[in-house]
Short mmCIF file of C-alpha atoms in Angstrom, two decimals:
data_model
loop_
_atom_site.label_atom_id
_atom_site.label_comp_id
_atom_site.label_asym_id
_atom_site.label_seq_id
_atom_site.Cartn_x
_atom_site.Cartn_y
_atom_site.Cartn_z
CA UNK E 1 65.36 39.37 47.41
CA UNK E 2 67.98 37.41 49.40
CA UNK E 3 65.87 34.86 51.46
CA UNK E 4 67.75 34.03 55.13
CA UNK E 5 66.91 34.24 58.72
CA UNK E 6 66.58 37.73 59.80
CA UNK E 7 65.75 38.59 63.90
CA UNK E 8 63.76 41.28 63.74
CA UNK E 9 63.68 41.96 67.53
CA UNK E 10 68.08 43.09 66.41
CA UNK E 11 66.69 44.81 63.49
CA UNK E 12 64.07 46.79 65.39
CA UNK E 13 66.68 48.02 68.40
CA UNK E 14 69.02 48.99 65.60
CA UNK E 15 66.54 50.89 63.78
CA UNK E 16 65.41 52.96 66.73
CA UNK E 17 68.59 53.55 67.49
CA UNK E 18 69.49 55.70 65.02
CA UNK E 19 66.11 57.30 65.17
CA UNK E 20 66.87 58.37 68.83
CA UNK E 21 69.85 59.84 67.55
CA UNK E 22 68.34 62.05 64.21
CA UNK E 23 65.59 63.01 66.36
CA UNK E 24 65.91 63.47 70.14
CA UNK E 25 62.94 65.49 70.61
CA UNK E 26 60.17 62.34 69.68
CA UNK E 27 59.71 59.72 72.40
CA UNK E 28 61.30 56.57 71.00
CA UNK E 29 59.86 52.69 72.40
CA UNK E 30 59.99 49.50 71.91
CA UNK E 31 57.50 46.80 72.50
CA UNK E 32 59.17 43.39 72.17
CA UNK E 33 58.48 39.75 73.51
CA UNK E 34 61.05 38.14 75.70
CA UNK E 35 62.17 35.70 72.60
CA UNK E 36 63.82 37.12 69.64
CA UNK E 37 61.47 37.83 66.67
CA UNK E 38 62.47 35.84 63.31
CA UNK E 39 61.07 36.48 60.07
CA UNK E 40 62.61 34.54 56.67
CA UNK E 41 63.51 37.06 54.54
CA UNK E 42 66.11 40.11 52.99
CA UNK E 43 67.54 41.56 55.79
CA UNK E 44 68.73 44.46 54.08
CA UNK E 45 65.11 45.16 53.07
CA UNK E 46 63.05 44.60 55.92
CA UNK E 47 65.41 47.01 57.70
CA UNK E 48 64.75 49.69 54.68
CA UNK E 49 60.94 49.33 55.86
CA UNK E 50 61.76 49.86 58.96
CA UNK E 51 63.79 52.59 58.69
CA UNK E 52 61.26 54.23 56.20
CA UNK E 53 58.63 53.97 59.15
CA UNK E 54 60.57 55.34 61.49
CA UNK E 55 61.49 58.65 59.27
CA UNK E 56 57.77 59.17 58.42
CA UNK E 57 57.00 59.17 61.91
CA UNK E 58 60.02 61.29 62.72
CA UNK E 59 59.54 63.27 59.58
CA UNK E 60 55.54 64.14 59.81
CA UNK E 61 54.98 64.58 63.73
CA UNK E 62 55.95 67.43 65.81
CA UNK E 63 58.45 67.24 69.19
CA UNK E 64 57.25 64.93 71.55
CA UNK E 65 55.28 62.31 70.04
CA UNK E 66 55.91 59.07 71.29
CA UNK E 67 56.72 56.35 68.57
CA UNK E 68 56.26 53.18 69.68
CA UNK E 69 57.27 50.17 67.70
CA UNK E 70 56.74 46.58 68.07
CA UNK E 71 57.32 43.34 66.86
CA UNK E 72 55.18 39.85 67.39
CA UNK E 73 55.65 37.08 65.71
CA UNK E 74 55.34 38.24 62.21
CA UNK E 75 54.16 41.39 62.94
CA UNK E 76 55.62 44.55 63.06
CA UNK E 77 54.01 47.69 64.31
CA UNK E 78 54.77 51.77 64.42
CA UNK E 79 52.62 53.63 66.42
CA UNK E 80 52.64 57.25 67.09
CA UNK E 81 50.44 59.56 69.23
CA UNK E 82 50.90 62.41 66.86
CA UNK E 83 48.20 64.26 64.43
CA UNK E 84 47.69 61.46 62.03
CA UNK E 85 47.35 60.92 58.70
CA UNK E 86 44.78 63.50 56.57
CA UNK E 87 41.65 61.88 56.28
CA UNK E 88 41.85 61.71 52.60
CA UNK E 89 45.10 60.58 52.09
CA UNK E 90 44.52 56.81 54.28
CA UNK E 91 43.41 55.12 51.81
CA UNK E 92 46.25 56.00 48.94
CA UNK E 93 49.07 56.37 52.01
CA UNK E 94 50.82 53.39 49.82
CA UNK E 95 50.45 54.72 46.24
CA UNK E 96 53.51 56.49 44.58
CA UNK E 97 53.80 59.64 45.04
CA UNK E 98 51.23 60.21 47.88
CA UNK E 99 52.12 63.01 49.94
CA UNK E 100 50.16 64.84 52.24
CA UNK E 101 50.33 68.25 53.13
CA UNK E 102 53.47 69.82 53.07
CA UNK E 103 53.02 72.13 55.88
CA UNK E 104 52.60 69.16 57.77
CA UNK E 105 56.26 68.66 57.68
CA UNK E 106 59.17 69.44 60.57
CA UNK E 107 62.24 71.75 59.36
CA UNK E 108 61.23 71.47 55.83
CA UNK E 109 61.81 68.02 55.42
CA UNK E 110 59.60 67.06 52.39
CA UNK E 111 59.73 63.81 50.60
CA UNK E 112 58.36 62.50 47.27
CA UNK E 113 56.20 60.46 48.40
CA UNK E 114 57.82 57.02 47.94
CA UNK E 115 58.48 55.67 51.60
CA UNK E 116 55.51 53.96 51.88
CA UNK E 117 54.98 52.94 48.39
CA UNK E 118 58.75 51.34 48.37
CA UNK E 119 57.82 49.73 52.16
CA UNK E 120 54.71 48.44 50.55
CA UNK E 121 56.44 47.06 47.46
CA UNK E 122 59.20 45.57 49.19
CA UNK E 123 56.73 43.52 52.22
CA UNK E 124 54.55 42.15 49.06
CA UNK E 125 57.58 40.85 47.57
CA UNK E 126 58.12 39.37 51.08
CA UNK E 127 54.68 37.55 50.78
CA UNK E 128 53.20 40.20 53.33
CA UNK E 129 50.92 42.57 53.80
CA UNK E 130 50.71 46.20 55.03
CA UNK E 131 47.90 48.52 56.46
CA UNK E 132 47.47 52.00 58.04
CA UNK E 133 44.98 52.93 60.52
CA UNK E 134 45.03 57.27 61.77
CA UNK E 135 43.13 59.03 63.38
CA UNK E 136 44.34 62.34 65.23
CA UNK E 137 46.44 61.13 68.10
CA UNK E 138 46.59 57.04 66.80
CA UNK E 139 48.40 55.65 63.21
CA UNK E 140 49.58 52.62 63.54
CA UNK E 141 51.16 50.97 60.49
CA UNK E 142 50.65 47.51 60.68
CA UNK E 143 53.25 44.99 58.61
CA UNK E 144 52.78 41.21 58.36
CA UNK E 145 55.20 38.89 57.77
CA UNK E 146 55.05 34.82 56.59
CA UNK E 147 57.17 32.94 59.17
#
């Protein structure tokens, strides 16, 4: 990993950005503090988490959710309002190749079930940590970052 300053608050408008753009249909919002949002760390990574986030959210809830992402002080959150996570699939969300059910998907868009495992992989090698908490109508993906 390259190791620099990285403002997450930039990284975080960026990032849902874009996602307003691949999907107009999901209510995009961000929660951020008045100051800019540092973390140390590979840019090019953290925004690869981010971005990974942002398409499983896109990806596995329907038209109109509201995603809601925000960032504290080595914290970064993405919550949506949509069906949530299977039951039995919270607890290995993070494990390679962990998918969940693929009619569960919009317009066919599967995956392999990497996203989380990489996002996972690449916030441990950050010194971080990462949970998931869903229930129908509240996930929230939780990442913590060293300052």
């Amino acid at each position: 990993l390259e190791r620099g300053s990285v403002d997450v608050t930039r990284l975080l408008i960026e990032a849902v950005s874009d996602a307003r753009v691949l999907s107009p249909d999901h209510h995009w919002r961000l929660d951020l503090p008045h100051d800019a949002v540092e973390v140390s760390g590979d840019e090019h990574r953290l925004h690869q988490v981010v971005t990974n986030l942002l398409a499983n959210a896109r990806r596995y809830t329907p038209g109109g959710t509201t995603v809601t992402v925000t960032a504290r002080p080595g914290v970064i959150m993405v919550h949506d309002d949509g069906p949530g996570f299977p039951p039995d699939l919270v607890d290995q969300a993070f494990e390679r190749f962990a998918r969940g059910d693929a009619s569960r998907t919009r317009n066919g868009e599967g995956g392999v079930g990497l996203g989380l495992s990489l996002v996972k992989a690449i916030v441990t090698a950050h010194g971080g940590s990462v949970t998931l908490s869903s229930l129908p109508g509240d996930t929230t993906v939780t990442v913590r970052l060293p300052q």
